[in-house]
Coordinates of C-alpha atoms in Angstrom, one line a residue:
Chain A
M173 CA -2.6 16.5 11.0
F174 CA -2.9 13.4 8.9
I175 CA -5.5 13.4 6.1
L176 CA -6.4 9.9 7.0
E177 CA -5.8 8.2 10.3
C178 CA -6.8 4.6 11.1
S179 CA -6.3 3.7 14.8
N180 CA -6.5 0.0 15.6
I181 CA -9.2 -0.6 13.0
T182 CA -10.9 -4.0 13.2
K183 CA -13.8 -4.9 10.9
N184 CA -15.6 -8.2 11.4
Y185 CA -18.1 -9.7 9.1
G186 CA -19.6 -12.3 11.4
A187 CA -16.8 -14.7 12.1
C188 CA -14.6 -13.3 9.4
K189 CA -12.0 -10.7 10.3
A190 CA -11.7 -8.4 7.2
L191 CA -9.3 -6.0 9.0
D192 CA -7.3 -6.7 12.1
S193 CA -6.0 -3.9 14.2
V194 CA -4.9 -1.8 11.3
N195 CA -2.9 1.3 12.0
L196 CA -2.3 3.7 9.2
Q197 CA -1.5 7.4 8.8
L198 CA -1.5 9.2 5.5
E199 CA 0.1 12.6 5.1
K200 CA -1.0 15.2 2.6
G201 CA 0.6 15.4 -0.8
K202 CA 1.3 11.7 -1.1
I203 CA 0.3 9.0 -3.6
V204 CA 0.1 5.7 -1.6
G205 CA -0.4 2.3 -3.1
L206 CA -2.7 -0.1 -1.2
L207 CA -1.6 -3.5 -2.3
G208 CA -2.7 -7.0 -1.5
P209 CA -4.3 -10.1 -2.9
N210 CA -8.0 -10.5 -3.3
G211 CA -9.8 -10.6 0.1
S212 CA -6.9 -8.9 1.9
G213 CA -9.2 -6.1 3.1
K214 CA -8.3 -3.4 0.7
T215 CA -11.8 -2.6 -0.4
T216 CA -13.0 -2.8 3.2
L217 CA -10.4 -0.2 4.2
L218 CA -11.4 2.1 1.5
K219 CA -15.1 1.8 2.3
L220 CA -14.4 2.5 6.0
A221 CA -12.5 5.7 4.9
N222 CA -15.5 7.0 3.0
G223 CA -18.2 6.1 5.6
L224 CA -19.8 3.3 3.7
L225 CA -18.9 0.9 6.6
S226 CA -18.5 1.4 10.3
P227 CA -15.5 -0.3 12.0
T228 CA -16.2 -3.0 14.6
S229 CA -13.6 -1.4 16.8
G230 CA -11.1 1.3 16.5
S231 CA -11.5 4.7 15.0
I232 CA -11.0 6.4 11.7
S233 CA -10.6 10.1 11.1
I234 CA -10.5 12.2 7.9
A235 CA -8.7 15.5 8.3
G236 CA -9.2 15.2 12.0
G237 CA -13.0 14.4 12.0
S238 CA -15.0 11.2 11.8
P239 CA -16.5 10.1 8.5
G240 CA -19.7 12.0 7.8
V241 CA -21.3 14.6 5.6
H242 CA -18.3 16.8 6.2
S243 CA -15.7 14.3 5.2
K244 CA -17.7 13.3 2.1
K245 CA -17.2 16.8 0.8
I246 CA -13.5 16.4 0.7
V247 CA -13.2 12.7 -0.1
A248 CA -13.5 11.4 -3.7
Y249 CA -14.2 7.7 -4.0
L250 CA -13.9 5.5 -7.0
P251 CA -15.4 2.1 -6.2
E252 CA -14.5 -1.0 -8.1
R253 CA -18.1 -1.4 -9.4
T254 CA -20.0 0.8 -11.8
Y255 CA -22.5 2.9 -9.9
L256 CA -23.9 4.8 -12.9
N257 CA -27.7 4.7 -13.4
E258 CA -29.4 3.7 -16.6
W259 CA -31.3 6.8 -17.6
M260 CA -28.8 9.5 -17.5
K261 CA -26.5 10.7 -20.3
V262 CA -22.9 11.5 -19.7
K263 CA -23.6 15.3 -19.5
D264 CA -26.3 14.6 -17.0
I265 CA -24.0 12.8 -14.6
V266 CA -21.5 15.6 -15.0
A267 CA -24.2 18.1 -14.0
F268 CA -25.2 15.9 -11.1
F269 CA -21.7 15.9 -9.7
A270 CA -21.4 19.7 -10.3
D271 CA -24.7 20.0 -8.3
F272 CA -23.7 18.1 -5.3
Y273 CA -20.0 18.8 -5.0
A274 CA -18.7 22.3 -4.7
N275 CA -15.2 21.3 -5.5
F276 CA -16.1 19.6 -8.8
S277 CA -14.6 21.1 -11.9
R278 CA -16.9 20.9 -14.9
E279 CA -14.2 22.1 -17.3
K280 CA -11.7 19.4 -16.2
A281 CA -14.4 16.8 -16.6
I282 CA -15.3 17.9 -20.1
D283 CA -11.6 18.1 -21.1
M284 CA -10.9 14.6 -19.9
L285 CA -14.1 13.2 -21.5
Q286 CA -13.0 14.7 -24.8
A287 CA -9.4 13.5 -24.5
L288 CA -10.8 9.9 -24.0
G289 CA -13.3 10.2 -26.8
L290 CA -16.4 9.9 -24.6
P291 CA -19.4 11.7 -26.2
Q292 CA -21.4 13.9 -23.8
N293 CA -24.7 13.0 -25.3
A294 CA -24.2 9.2 -25.0
K295 CA -26.6 7.4 -22.7
L296 CA -24.7 5.8 -19.8
S297 CA -26.5 2.5 -20.4
S298 CA -25.1 2.4 -23.9
L299 CA -21.4 2.7 -22.8
S300 CA -19.2 -0.4 -22.7
K301 CA -18.0 -1.5 -19.3
G302 CA -14.5 0.0 -19.9
N303 CA -16.0 3.3 -20.9
K304 CA -18.3 3.4 -17.9
E305 CA -15.2 3.0 -15.7
K306 CA -13.5 5.8 -17.6
V307 CA -16.4 8.1 -16.9
Q308 CA -16.4 7.2 -13.3
L309 CA -12.7 7.9 -13.0
I310 CA -13.1 11.2 -14.8
L311 CA -15.8 12.3 -12.4
V312 CA -13.6 11.5 -9.4
M313 CA -10.5 13.1 -10.9
A314 CA -12.4 16.3 -11.8
R315 CA -13.0 16.9 -8.1
E316 CA -10.6 19.0 -6.2
A317 CA -10.7 16.7 -3.2
E318 CA -8.3 16.3 -0.3
L319 CA -8.4 12.6 -0.3
Y320 CA -8.8 10.3 -3.3
L321 CA -9.7 6.7 -2.6
L322 CA -9.3 4.8 -5.9
D323 CA -10.3 1.1 -5.9
E324 CA -8.7 -0.5 -9.0
P325 CA -8.8 2.6 -11.2
I326 CA -6.9 1.1 -14.2
G327 CA -8.0 -2.6 -14.0
G328 CA -10.7 -2.5 -16.6
V329 CA -9.3 -0.1 -19.2
D330 CA -7.0 -0.6 -22.2
P331 CA -3.3 0.2 -21.9
A332 CA -3.5 3.5 -23.8
A333 CA -6.2 4.7 -21.5
R334 CA -4.2 3.4 -18.6
D335 CA -1.3 5.6 -19.5
Y336 CA -3.6 8.6 -19.8
I337 CA -5.1 7.9 -16.4
I338 CA -1.7 7.5 -14.7
N339 CA -0.6 10.7 -16.4
T340 CA -3.7 12.5 -15.2
I341 CA -3.0 11.4 -11.6
I342 CA 0.5 12.8 -11.9
R343 CA -0.7 16.0 -13.6
N344 CA -3.3 16.6 -10.9
Y345 CA -0.9 16.0 -8.1
S346 CA -1.2 18.6 -5.4
A347 CA 0.7 19.0 -2.2
S348 CA -2.6 19.4 -0.4
A349 CA -4.2 16.2 -1.7
T350 CA -3.5 12.6 -1.0
I351 CA -4.3 9.6 -3.2
L352 CA -4.8 6.1 -1.8
L353 CA -4.8 3.7 -4.7
S354 CA -5.5 0.0 -4.6
T355 CA -4.5 -2.1 -7.5
H356 CA -3.3 -5.4 -8.8
L357 CA -1.4 -3.9 -11.8
I358 CA 1.6 -2.9 -9.7
Q359 CA 4.1 -2.9 -12.5
D360 CA 2.2 -0.2 -14.4
V361 CA 1.8 2.1 -11.5
E362 CA 4.6 1.6 -9.1
R363 CA 6.4 4.6 -10.4
I364 CA 3.8 7.0 -9.2
F365 CA 3.8 5.9 -5.6
D366 CA 5.4 7.7 -2.8
S367 CA 4.9 4.8 -0.5
V368 CA 3.1 1.5 -0.4
V369 CA 1.1 -0.5 2.1
F370 CA 1.0 -4.3 1.8
L371 CA -2.2 -5.7 3.2
N372 CA -2.4 -9.4 4.0
K373 CA -5.5 -11.1 5.4
G374 CA -6.5 -7.9 7.1
K375 CA -3.2 -7.0 8.6
I376 CA -0.5 -4.6 7.4
A377 CA 2.4 -6.8 6.3
L378 CA 4.7 -4.0 5.2
Q379 CA 4.7 -0.3 4.6
G380 CA 7.1 2.4 3.6
P381 CA 8.5 4.8 1.0
V382 CA 9.0 3.0 -2.3
D383 CA 12.6 4.1 -3.1
D384 CA 13.7 3.0 0.4
I385 CA 12.1 -0.4 -0.2
R386 CA 13.8 -0.6 -3.6
E387 CA 17.1 0.2 -2.1
E388 CA 16.7 -2.1 0.8
K389 CA 15.3 -5.1 -1.0
G390 CA 17.1 -4.5 -4.3
C391 CA 14.0 -5.3 -6.3
S392 CA 10.9 -3.6 -7.7
I393 CA 7.6 -3.3 -5.7
D394 CA 6.0 -5.7 -8.2
E395 CA 8.8 -8.2 -7.5
L396 CA 8.5 -7.8 -3.8
F397 CA 4.8 -8.3 -3.9
R398 CA 5.1 -11.6 -5.7
E399 CA 7.6 -12.7 -3.1
V400 CA 5.5 -11.6 -0.1
F401 CA 2.3 -13.1 -1.4
K402 CA 3.7 -16.2 -3.0
C403 CA 0.9 -18.8 -3.4
Chain B
M152 CA 11.3 12.1 -22.9
Q153 CA 10.9 8.5 -22.2
W154 CA 13.9 7.5 -20.1
K155 CA 14.3 3.9 -19.5
L156 CA 14.0 3.5 -15.7
D157 CA 14.5 0.4 -13.8
N158 CA 11.9 -0.4 -11.1
N159 CA 14.4 -2.6 -9.3
A160 CA 16.4 0.3 -8.0
P161 CA 15.5 3.6 -6.4
L162 CA 14.0 5.8 -9.1
Y163 CA 15.2 9.1 -7.7
L164 CA 18.8 8.1 -8.0
Q165 CA 18.3 7.0 -11.6
I166 CA 16.6 10.2 -12.5
A167 CA 19.3 12.3 -10.8
D168 CA 21.8 10.4 -13.0
K169 CA 19.9 11.0 -16.2
V170 CA 19.5 14.7 -15.5
K171 CA 23.2 14.9 -14.5
L172 CA 24.0 13.3 -17.9
G173 CA 21.8 15.8 -19.6
I174 CA 23.7 18.6 -18.0
V175 CA 27.2 17.3 -18.7
S176 CA 26.4 16.5 -22.3
G177 CA 25.1 20.0 -22.8
E178 CA 21.5 18.9 -23.4
Y179 CA 20.6 21.1 -20.5
A180 CA 22.7 24.1 -21.3
P181 CA 24.5 26.0 -18.5
G182 CA 22.3 28.8 -17.0
K183 CA 19.2 27.5 -18.8
R184 CA 16.0 26.9 -17.1
I185 CA 14.8 23.3 -17.0
D186 CA 11.1 22.2 -17.0
S187 CA 9.2 22.4 -13.8
V188 CA 9.1 19.4 -11.4
R189 CA 5.5 18.8 -12.3
D190 CA 6.2 18.8 -16.1
L191 CA 9.3 16.6 -15.7
A192 CA 7.3 14.2 -13.5
E193 CA 4.6 14.0 -16.1
Q194 CA 7.0 13.5 -19.0
T195 CA 8.8 10.7 -17.2
G196 CA 5.7 9.2 -15.6
V197 CA 7.0 9.4 -12.0
N198 CA 5.7 10.8 -8.8
P199 CA 6.5 14.5 -8.5
N200 CA 7.9 14.0 -5.0
T201 CA 10.4 11.5 -6.5
M202 CA 11.3 14.0 -9.2
Q203 CA 11.8 16.7 -6.6
R204 CA 14.0 14.4 -4.6
A205 CA 16.2 13.7 -7.6
L206 CA 16.5 17.4 -8.5
S207 CA 17.2 18.3 -4.9
R208 CA 20.1 15.9 -4.9
L209 CA 21.6 17.7 -7.9
E210 CA 21.0 21.0 -6.2
D211 CA 23.0 19.7 -3.2
E212 CA 25.8 18.8 -5.7
G213 CA 25.6 22.3 -7.1
L214 CA 24.5 21.4 -10.5
L215 CA 21.1 23.0 -10.2
S216 CA 19.7 26.0 -8.3
T217 CA 16.2 27.0 -7.5
N218 CA 14.9 30.4 -8.2
R219 CA 11.9 30.4 -6.0
T220 CA 9.4 32.0 -8.5
N221 CA 10.9 30.9 -11.8
G222 CA 11.9 27.3 -11.3
K223 CA 15.1 25.4 -11.5
Y224 CA 18.2 26.5 -13.4
V225 CA 21.3 24.7 -14.5
T226 CA 24.4 26.1 -12.9
E227 CA 26.6 28.4 -14.9
D228 CA 29.7 27.0 -13.2
T229 CA 31.2 25.3 -16.3
E230 CA 34.2 24.3 -14.3
L231 CA 32.0 22.3 -12.0
I232 CA 30.2 20.8 -14.9
N233 CA 33.4 19.7 -16.5
Q234 CA 34.6 18.3 -13.2
I235 CA 31.4 16.2 -12.9
K236 CA 31.8 15.2 -16.5
D237 CA 35.3 13.9 -15.9
E238 CA 34.1 12.0 -12.8
L239 CA 31.4 10.4 -14.8
A240 CA 33.8 9.5 -17.6
K241 CA 36.2 7.9 -15.1
K242 CA 33.3 5.9 -13.7
Y243 CA 32.2 4.7 -17.1
V244 CA 35.7 3.7 -18.0
E245 CA 36.1 1.9 -14.7
N246 CA 32.8 0.0 -15.2
F247 CA 33.7 -0.8 -18.8
L248 CA 37.1 -2.1 -17.8
A249 CA 35.6 -4.2 -15.0
S250 CA 33.1 -5.8 -17.4
M251 CA 35.8 -6.5 -20.0
K252 CA 38.2 -7.9 -17.4
Q253 CA 35.4 -10.1 -16.1
M254 CA 35.2 -11.6 -19.6
G255 CA 38.9 -12.3 -19.5
F256 CA 40.2 -9.7 -21.9
S257 CA 43.7 -8.3 -21.2
G258 CA 44.5 -4.6 -21.2
N259 CA 46.2 -4.6 -24.6
I260 CA 43.3 -6.4 -26.3
I261 CA 40.9 -3.9 -24.7
L262 CA 42.9 -1.0 -26.0
A263 CA 42.9 -2.5 -29.5
L264 CA 39.2 -3.1 -29.5
V265 CA 38.5 0.5 -28.3
Q266 CA 40.8 1.9 -30.9
H267 CA 39.0 -0.1 -33.6
E268 CA 35.6 1.2 -32.6
V269 CA 36.8 4.8 -32.3
G270 CA 38.4 4.6 -35.7
K271 CA 35.1 3.7 -37.4
G272 CA 33.9 6.6 -39.5
E273 CA 30.6 7.3 -37.7
N274 CA 32.1 7.3 -34.2
A275 CA 34.9 9.7 -35.2
N276 CA 32.8 12.9 -34.9
V277 CA 31.3 11.9 -31.5
Y278 CA 34.7 11.5 -29.9
T279 CA 36.7 14.3 -31.3
G280 CA 34.6 16.8 -29.3
M281 CA 36.6 15.8 -26.2
Chain C
M268 CA -29.6 19.1 -0.4
L269 CA -33.1 17.6 -0.1
G270 CA -34.2 19.9 -2.9
K271 CA -31.4 18.6 -5.2
L272 CA -32.1 15.0 -4.4
L273 CA -35.8 15.6 -5.1
K274 CA -35.0 17.2 -8.4
Y275 CA -33.1 14.1 -9.5
E276 CA -35.6 11.7 -8.0
I277 CA -38.4 13.3 -9.9
Q278 CA -36.4 13.3 -13.1
A279 CA -35.7 9.7 -12.7
T280 CA -39.3 8.7 -12.0
S281 CA -41.2 11.0 -14.2
R282 CA -39.8 9.2 -17.2
V283 CA -42.1 6.3 -16.2
F284 CA -45.1 8.2 -14.8
L285 CA -45.6 10.9 -17.3
P286 CA -46.0 8.6 -20.3
L287 CA -48.3 6.4 -18.2
Y288 CA -50.4 9.3 -17.1
L289 CA -50.6 10.7 -20.7
G290 CA -51.5 7.2 -22.0
L291 CA -54.2 6.7 -19.4
L292 CA -55.7 10.1 -20.0
A293 CA -55.6 9.7 -23.8
V294 CA -57.4 6.3 -23.5
A295 CA -59.9 7.9 -21.1
V296 CA -60.7 10.6 -23.6
A297 CA -61.1 7.9 -26.3
A298 CA -63.3 5.9 -24.0
S299 CA -65.5 8.9 -23.4
F300 CA -66.3 9.1 -27.1
T301 CA -66.7 5.4 -27.8
L302 CA -69.0 4.8 -24.8
Q303 CA -71.5 7.1 -26.4
S304 CA -71.2 5.3 -29.7
N305 CA -72.5 2.0 -31.0
L306 CA -69.1 0.7 -32.1
D307 CA -69.2 -2.3 -29.8
V308 CA -65.9 -3.8 -30.8
L309 CA -64.0 -0.5 -30.5
K310 CA -65.8 0.1 -27.2
G311 CA -64.7 -3.2 -25.9
I312 CA -61.1 -2.7 -27.0
I313 CA -60.9 0.8 -25.4
M314 CA -62.5 -0.4 -22.2
F315 CA -60.0 -3.2 -22.1
L316 CA -57.1 -0.8 -22.6
L317 CA -58.5 1.5 -19.9
V318 CA -58.8 -1.3 -17.4
M319 CA -55.3 -2.5 -18.2
L320 CA -53.9 1.0 -17.8
Y321 CA -55.7 1.4 -14.5
G322 CA -54.1 -1.7 -13.3
A323 CA -50.8 -0.6 -14.5
L324 CA -51.2 2.7 -12.7
I325 CA -51.7 1.1 -9.4
V326 CA -49.0 -1.5 -9.9
V327 CA -46.5 0.9 -11.3
T328 CA -47.0 3.4 -8.5
V329 CA -46.5 0.7 -5.8
V330 CA -43.7 -1.1 -7.5
L331 CA -41.7 2.1 -8.4
L332 CA -42.0 3.2 -4.8
I333 CA -40.3 0.0 -3.6
Q334 CA -37.9 -0.2 -6.6
R335 CA -36.5 3.3 -6.3
F336 CA -35.5 2.8 -2.7
Y337 CA -34.0 -0.6 -3.4
R338 CA -32.2 0.0 -6.6
N339 CA -31.0 3.6 -6.0
L340 CA -29.9 3.1 -2.4
L341 CA -29.2 -0.6 -1.8
K342 CA -27.7 -1.8 -5.0
D343 CA -24.8 -0.5 -7.1
E344 CA -26.1 3.1 -7.3
G345 CA -25.8 3.2 -3.5
Y346 CA -22.1 3.6 -4.0
L347 CA -22.9 7.0 -5.6
M348 CA -25.7 8.0 -3.3
F349 CA -24.1 7.2 0.0
T350 CA -20.8 9.0 -0.8
L351 CA -22.6 12.2 -1.6
P352 CA -22.2 14.8 1.1
V353 CA -25.8 14.3 2.4
H354 CA -27.2 12.8 5.5
Q355 CA -28.8 9.4 5.3
A356 CA -32.0 10.9 6.7
T357 CA -32.1 13.3 3.7
L358 CA -31.8 10.4 1.3
V359 CA -34.7 8.5 2.9
A360 CA -36.7 11.7 3.1
S361 CA -36.2 12.3 -0.6
K362 CA -37.6 8.8 -1.5
L363 CA -40.5 9.3 0.9
V364 CA -41.5 12.6 -0.5
T365 CA -41.4 11.4 -4.1
A366 CA -43.4 8.3 -3.2
C367 CA -46.1 10.5 -1.6
L368 CA -46.0 12.9 -4.6
W369 CA -46.5 10.2 -7.2
S370 CA -49.2 8.4 -5.1
I371 CA -51.2 11.6 -4.9
L372 CA -50.7 12.4 -8.6
S373 CA -51.6 8.8 -9.6
T374 CA -54.8 9.1 -7.5
I375 CA -55.7 12.3 -9.1
V376 CA -55.0 11.1 -12.6
G377 CA -56.9 7.9 -11.9
A378 CA -59.9 9.8 -10.7
A379 CA -59.7 12.3 -13.5
S380 CA -59.5 9.5 -16.1
G381 CA -62.5 7.9 -14.6
M382 CA -64.5 11.1 -14.8
I383 CA -63.4 11.8 -18.3
A384 CA -64.1 8.3 -19.5
G385 CA -67.5 8.2 -17.9
R386 CA -68.5 11.8 -18.5
S387 CA -71.4 10.8 -20.7
L388 CA -72.7 8.7 -17.8
I389 CA -72.3 11.4 -15.2
D390 CA -75.2 13.5 -14.3
I391 CA -73.8 16.8 -13.1
N392 CA -77.0 17.7 -11.3
G393 CA -77.1 14.4 -9.6
I394 CA -73.6 14.9 -8.3
A395 CA -74.3 18.4 -7.1
D396 CA -77.4 17.0 -5.2
A397 CA -75.4 14.2 -3.7
I398 CA -72.7 16.6 -2.5
S399 CA -75.2 19.0 -0.9
Q400 CA -77.0 16.1 0.8
A401 CA -73.7 15.0 2.2
V402 CA -72.8 18.4 3.5
E403 CA -76.3 18.6 5.1
F404 CA -75.9 15.2 6.8
L405 CA -72.6 16.4 8.3
A406 CA -74.1 19.6 9.6
E407 CA -77.2 17.9 11.1
N408 CA -75.1 15.4 13.0
S409 CA -72.6 18.0 14.1
I410 CA -69.8 16.4 12.3
S411 CA -67.4 19.3 11.8
P412 CA -65.2 19.6 8.7
L413 CA -62.3 19.2 11.1
L414 CA -63.4 15.6 11.7
V415 CA -63.3 15.0 8.0
L416 CA -59.9 16.6 7.9
L417 CA -58.8 14.3 10.7
A418 CA -60.0 11.3 8.9
F419 CA -58.0 12.3 5.8
S420 CA -55.0 13.0 8.0
V421 CA -55.2 9.5 9.4
G422 CA -55.3 8.1 5.9
A423 CA -52.3 10.1 4.9
A424 CA -50.5 9.1 8.1
Q425 CA -51.2 5.4 7.4
F426 CA -49.9 5.8 3.9
V427 CA -46.7 7.4 5.1
Q428 CA -46.3 4.7 7.7
F429 CA -46.8 2.1 5.1
V430 CA -44.1 3.5 2.9
L431 CA -41.7 3.7 5.8
Q432 CA -42.5 0.2 6.7
V433 CA -41.5 -0.9 3.2
Y434 CA -38.2 1.1 3.5
L435 CA -37.5 -0.4 6.9
S436 CA -38.1 -3.9 5.7
L437 CA -35.7 -3.3 2.8
A438 CA -33.1 -1.9 5.1
I439 CA -33.4 -4.8 7.5
G440 CA -33.2 -7.2 4.6
Q441 CA -29.8 -5.9 3.5
L442 CA -28.2 -6.5 6.9
P443 CA -25.1 -8.7 6.7
S444 CA -26.8 -11.5 8.6
L445 CA -29.8 -11.6 6.3
S446 CA -28.3 -10.4 3.0
K447 CA -28.0 -13.8 1.6
H448 CA -31.8 -13.8 1.1
R449 CA -32.5 -10.1 0.8
V450 CA -35.8 -10.3 -1.0
L451 CA -37.3 -13.0 1.2
S452 CA -36.0 -11.4 4.4
S453 CA -37.5 -8.1 3.4
I454 CA -40.9 -9.6 2.6
A455 CA -40.8 -11.6 5.9
V456 CA -40.0 -8.5 7.9
F457 CA -42.7 -6.6 6.2
I458 CA -45.3 -9.2 7.0
V459 CA -44.2 -9.5 10.6
A460 CA -44.2 -5.8 11.0
S461 CA -47.7 -5.5 9.5
I462 CA -49.0 -8.0 12.0
A463 CA -47.2 -6.4 14.9
V464 CA -48.5 -2.9 13.8
Q465 CA -52.1 -4.3 13.8
I466 CA -51.8 -6.0 17.2
I467 CA -50.3 -3.0 18.9
F468 CA -53.0 -0.8 17.4
T469 CA -55.7 -3.0 18.8
V470 CA -54.0 -2.9 22.2
A471 CA -53.8 0.9 21.9
L472 CA -57.5 1.0 21.2
S473 CA -58.3 -1.4 24.0
G474 CA -58.6 1.6 26.4
M475 CA -61.6 2.5 24.4
V476 CA -63.4 -0.8 24.8
P477 CA -65.6 0.2 27.8
S478 CA -66.9 3.1 25.8
F479 CA -67.5 1.0 22.8
M480 CA -69.3 -1.6 24.9
E481 CA -71.5 1.1 26.4
F482 CA -72.4 2.5 23.1
A483 CA -73.1 -0.9 21.6
V484 CA -75.3 -2.1 24.4
T485 CA -77.5 1.0 24.5
A486 CA -77.7 1.1 20.7
N487 CA -79.2 -2.3 20.5
D488 CA -82.5 -1.0 19.6
G489 CA -83.7 -2.1 16.2
F490 CA -85.6 1.1 15.7
E491 CA -82.4 3.2 16.0
I492 CA -80.4 1.0 13.7
A493 CA -83.1 1.0 11.1
Y494 CA -84.1 4.6 11.2
G495 CA -80.8 6.3 12.2
L496 CA -79.5 7.2 15.6
S497 CA -80.9 9.8 17.9
P498 CA -79.0 13.0 18.2
A499 CA -77.6 11.9 21.6
K500 CA -76.4 8.6 20.2
T501 CA -75.1 10.3 17.1
S502 CA -72.9 12.7 19.1
Q503 CA -71.6 9.8 21.2
A504 CA -70.7 8.0 18.0
V505 CA -69.0 11.1 16.7
A506 CA -67.1 11.5 19.9
L507 CA -66.0 7.8 19.9
T508 CA -65.0 8.1 16.2
T509 CA -63.0 11.2 16.9
E510 CA -61.2 9.6 19.8
M511 CA -60.4 6.6 17.7
L512 CA -59.1 8.7 14.8
W513 CA -56.9 10.7 17.1
I514 CA -55.4 7.5 18.5
A515 CA -54.9 6.2 15.0
L516 CA -53.3 9.5 13.9
I517 CA -50.8 9.7 16.8
Y518 CA -50.1 6.0 16.6
N519 CA -49.4 6.1 12.8
L520 CA -47.3 9.2 13.1
A521 CA -45.2 7.8 16.0
L522 CA -44.8 4.6 14.2
A523 CA -43.8 6.4 11.0
A524 CA -41.2 8.5 12.9
A525 CA -39.8 5.3 14.6
M526 CA -39.5 3.6 11.3
F527 CA -37.9 6.6 9.7
F528 CA -35.2 6.7 12.4
G529 CA -34.8 2.9 12.3
T530 CA -34.2 3.0 8.6
T531 CA -31.8 5.9 8.8
W532 CA -29.9 4.3 11.6
I533 CA -29.5 1.1 9.7
L534 CA -28.3 2.9 6.6
K535 CA -25.8 4.9 8.6
N536 CA -24.4 2.1 10.7
K537 CA -25.1 -1.2 9.0
L538 CA -25.0 -0.4 5.4
N539 CA -24.0 -3.5 3.5
L540 CA -23.5 -2.6 -0.2
E541 CA -22.2 -5.6 -2.1

């Protein structure tokens, strides 16, 4: 059974086709890169997978079931935006996650917060944008989920934090979990992918295991991306 | 251990080569346990599946063996290790000669150049171990 | 899950309400002293403050009701809330319950402040008399306490319907086709809905028109209007009122339920977070 299965997913926003007959199957224990230029449908696909959007046609299933309360328990989503409220402190949002998610590990969260130098008593509203993103990422990575949907997890953080985050992803790797990661910074992360999916204007342009692509095309994923999506 | 890996070629092959080099050079001593797939993946910054693929390749070649509970071990078959070492050496020499020939050097000049470099004090120790 | 949501909702909102309540009560206490004194300037200032805080109480209660739903569910925080493993219905319910909670508390605090501030002007005996007179009046005219309860229930149902109408308007306003002008759309929808609600209610009551007519015609006796209705007319009035209240109650509850489901449906199937 695939952890994520998209069957002929089409999503229209009025006249605009954000996704066009997308077919995708993700196995457990894989780290998959979702790559494409702005507006290619990456965020739409991720939102469909966590139930924030409903497809116009086609079906989507998470661990065999349709998106709902059940799937939200095992899916950890990191949106591109900051969703943190103004009044809580870092320790409050940690408690919040612990309260709502059975598979949230408080210890992991605290470890990571310390490693990145984020004080638990700080008010969320006082954190810089980069730090807010780090907090959100930590909250997601501290969950023992079966499917992680990360929308631009390293875009807004400094290179040192970036390395830490990439390392955390590797360290947390589990054969029973899958990560679908959408990013622009391909060069930094292409080494952690098992496979990649290129999305262009709502359609899958290319997909496959990374080393096979490197062998076949004789270039890096970053290089291939530039070629496929040349302006 | 920050290996310099090239994103333009399959990573698992490059990693397999680096580990192989580590084994033939004695860095990973015969019979010794190497770090777990997870640890190695973290140290190198690559996907654990990629690391697993690389190590499996070496297992197929007989250089590594997996003890199910304890992890992966370097083979104790020193004969095999030396054989691989010789194969590698031969390949390096072949590549070196090909590059030099491409520049237009003749065999004699190549030999002279090599002798000169080996003769230099610092390099003497490194090569006498052969 | 609802309990957990309520816990956080209350935490988030009490930060605004508790200081406001305390402030209002404090000023009310101050007012109760100054009103008895001759310090006119101070009296004036405190009265002014009291009136301002009263205004703030009403405004804040209403605004926060709307704002919590909008900001926590339909803006960036929605990314957090709608990925929690809870039903959309539970999320809406948590907002509704807290809205009702604070509205009730605000009313109590408002009334209490009023009584505290004006305690020197209150005649305890006078109030006791008024209350017993009211109870007598109810008994004489066979208006059972249940009718009073019914009247309050209708009030509560109307309030719940009002809140859900706000939520539904906000939910409709965020639909993809309208989201370019969210605020305007929501306001427009709310106004249209209010008008529709009134019209439909009038239609619902239309079945009672014959009875009203009959009552009005026969009550057109100056004597009765001036000196109070006869027992027969009174019981007829009570019956009509009871019937009207029941219609109002069922109508408001049905409307509230429909709006609740409508809001939940939209949030489940047409959520449009930016």
